[in-house]
Amino acid sequence: MVGSVSVAADPAHYGVTFAAAGVGMPRGIRVREPVTTVWQVSAAAASEALADGLG
């Protein structure tokens, strides 16, 4: 569990940081490896999204 998540459209940018409580998850945001949160339905979906993003 983490207290915040940062989201950026480009890895070269810092992006925006969202506090867990600010997005309705006061106990923390569950993070899976390698890079996924509740916005990805599975670790496999996150890996696929990363591969697509990297080309």
PDB file of C-alpha atoms in Angstrom:
ATOM      1  CA  MET A   1       0.000   0.000   0.000  1.00  0.00           C
ATOM      2  CA  VAL A   2       1.184   3.483  -0.819  1.00  0.00           C
ATOM      3  CA  GLY A   3      -0.014   6.865   0.356  1.00  0.00           C
ATOM      4  CA  SER A   4       0.057   8.493  -3.071  1.00  0.00           C
ATOM      5  CA  VAL A   5       0.456   7.833  -6.790  1.00  0.00           C
ATOM      6  CA  SER A   6       2.087  10.072  -9.376  1.00  0.00           C
ATOM      7  CA  VAL A   7       0.789  10.006 -12.951  1.00  0.00           C
ATOM      8  CA  ALA A   8       2.615  11.416 -15.962  1.00  0.00           C
ATOM      9  CA  ALA A   9       1.825  11.195 -19.663  1.00  0.00           C
ATOM     10  CA  ASP A  10       5.546  11.177 -20.453  1.00  0.00           C
ATOM     11  CA  PRO A  11       8.303   9.603 -18.312  1.00  0.00           C
ATOM     12  CA  ALA A  12      10.354  12.786 -18.769  1.00  0.00           C
ATOM     13  CA  HIS A  13       7.777  14.770 -16.730  1.00  0.00           C
ATOM     14  CA  TYR A  14       7.066  14.684 -13.016  1.00  0.00           C
ATOM     15  CA  GLY A  15       3.314  14.456 -13.572  1.00  0.00           C
ATOM     16  CA  VAL A  16       0.692  14.996 -10.897  1.00  0.00           C
ATOM     17  CA  THR A  17       0.640  13.300  -7.501  1.00  0.00           C
ATOM     18  CA  PHE A  18      -2.657  12.123  -6.059  1.00  0.00           C
ATOM     19  CA  ALA A  19      -2.976  11.395  -2.335  1.00  0.00           C
ATOM     20  CA  ALA A  20      -4.730   8.137  -1.500  1.00  0.00           C
ATOM     21  CA  ALA A  21      -7.306   9.900   0.695  1.00  0.00           C
ATOM     22  CA  GLY A  22      -7.952  12.413  -2.090  1.00  0.00           C
ATOM     23  CA  VAL A  23      -9.048   9.650  -4.469  1.00  0.00           C
ATOM     24  CA  GLY A  24     -11.275   7.931  -1.905  1.00  0.00           C
ATOM     25  CA  MET A  25      -8.800   5.354  -0.606  1.00  0.00           C
ATOM     26  CA  PRO A  26      -7.853   6.584   2.890  1.00  0.00           C
ATOM     27  CA  ARG A  27      -6.159   3.311   3.856  1.00  0.00           C
ATOM     28  CA  GLY A  28      -3.780   3.529   0.891  1.00  0.00           C
ATOM     29  CA  ILE A  29      -3.535   2.521  -2.746  1.00  0.00           C
ATOM     30  CA  ARG A  30      -2.632  -1.090  -3.475  1.00  0.00           C
ATOM     31  CA  VAL A  31       0.191  -1.280  -6.021  1.00  0.00           C
ATOM     32  CA  ARG A  32       1.182  -4.375  -7.976  1.00  0.00           C
ATOM     33  CA  GLU A  33       4.455  -4.978  -9.754  1.00  0.00           C
ATOM     34  CA  PRO A  34       5.772  -3.768 -12.089  1.00  0.00           C
ATOM     35  CA  VAL A  35       3.638  -0.616 -12.386  1.00  0.00           C
ATOM     36  CA  THR A  36      -0.088  -0.832 -11.834  1.00  0.00           C
ATOM     37  CA  THR A  37      -2.838   0.306  -9.512  1.00  0.00           C
ATOM     38  CA  VAL A  38      -6.582  -0.077  -9.342  1.00  0.00           C
ATOM     39  CA  TRP A  39      -6.768   1.350 -12.882  1.00  0.00           C
ATOM     40  CA  GLN A  40      -5.427  -1.905 -14.356  1.00  0.00           C
ATOM     41  CA  VAL A  41      -7.510  -5.027 -13.913  1.00  0.00           C
ATOM     42  CA  SER A  42      -4.508  -7.346 -13.580  1.00  0.00           C
ATOM     43  CA  ALA A  43      -0.733  -7.488 -13.556  1.00  0.00           C
ATOM     44  CA  ALA A  44      -0.924  -8.935 -17.089  1.00  0.00           C
ATOM     45  CA  ALA A  45      -2.973  -5.942 -18.282  1.00  0.00           C
ATOM     46  CA  ALA A  46      -0.425  -3.586 -16.737  1.00  0.00           C
ATOM     47  CA  SER A  47       2.450  -5.402 -18.440  1.00  0.00           C
ATOM     48  CA  GLU A  48       0.624  -5.251 -21.769  1.00  0.00           C
ATOM     49  CA  ALA A  49      -0.048  -1.528 -21.341  1.00  0.00           C
ATOM     50  CA  LEU A  50       3.629  -0.937 -20.567  1.00  0.00           C
ATOM     51  CA  ALA A  51       4.724  -2.927 -23.617  1.00  0.00           C
ATOM     52  CA  ASP A  52       2.301  -1.006 -25.833  1.00  0.00           C
ATOM     53  CA  GLY A  53       3.548   2.282 -24.425  1.00  0.00           C
ATOM     54  CA  LEU A  54       7.183   1.404 -24.999  1.00  0.00           C
ATOM     55  CA  GLY A  55       6.538   0.336 -28.583  1.00  0.00           C
TER      56      GLY A  55
END
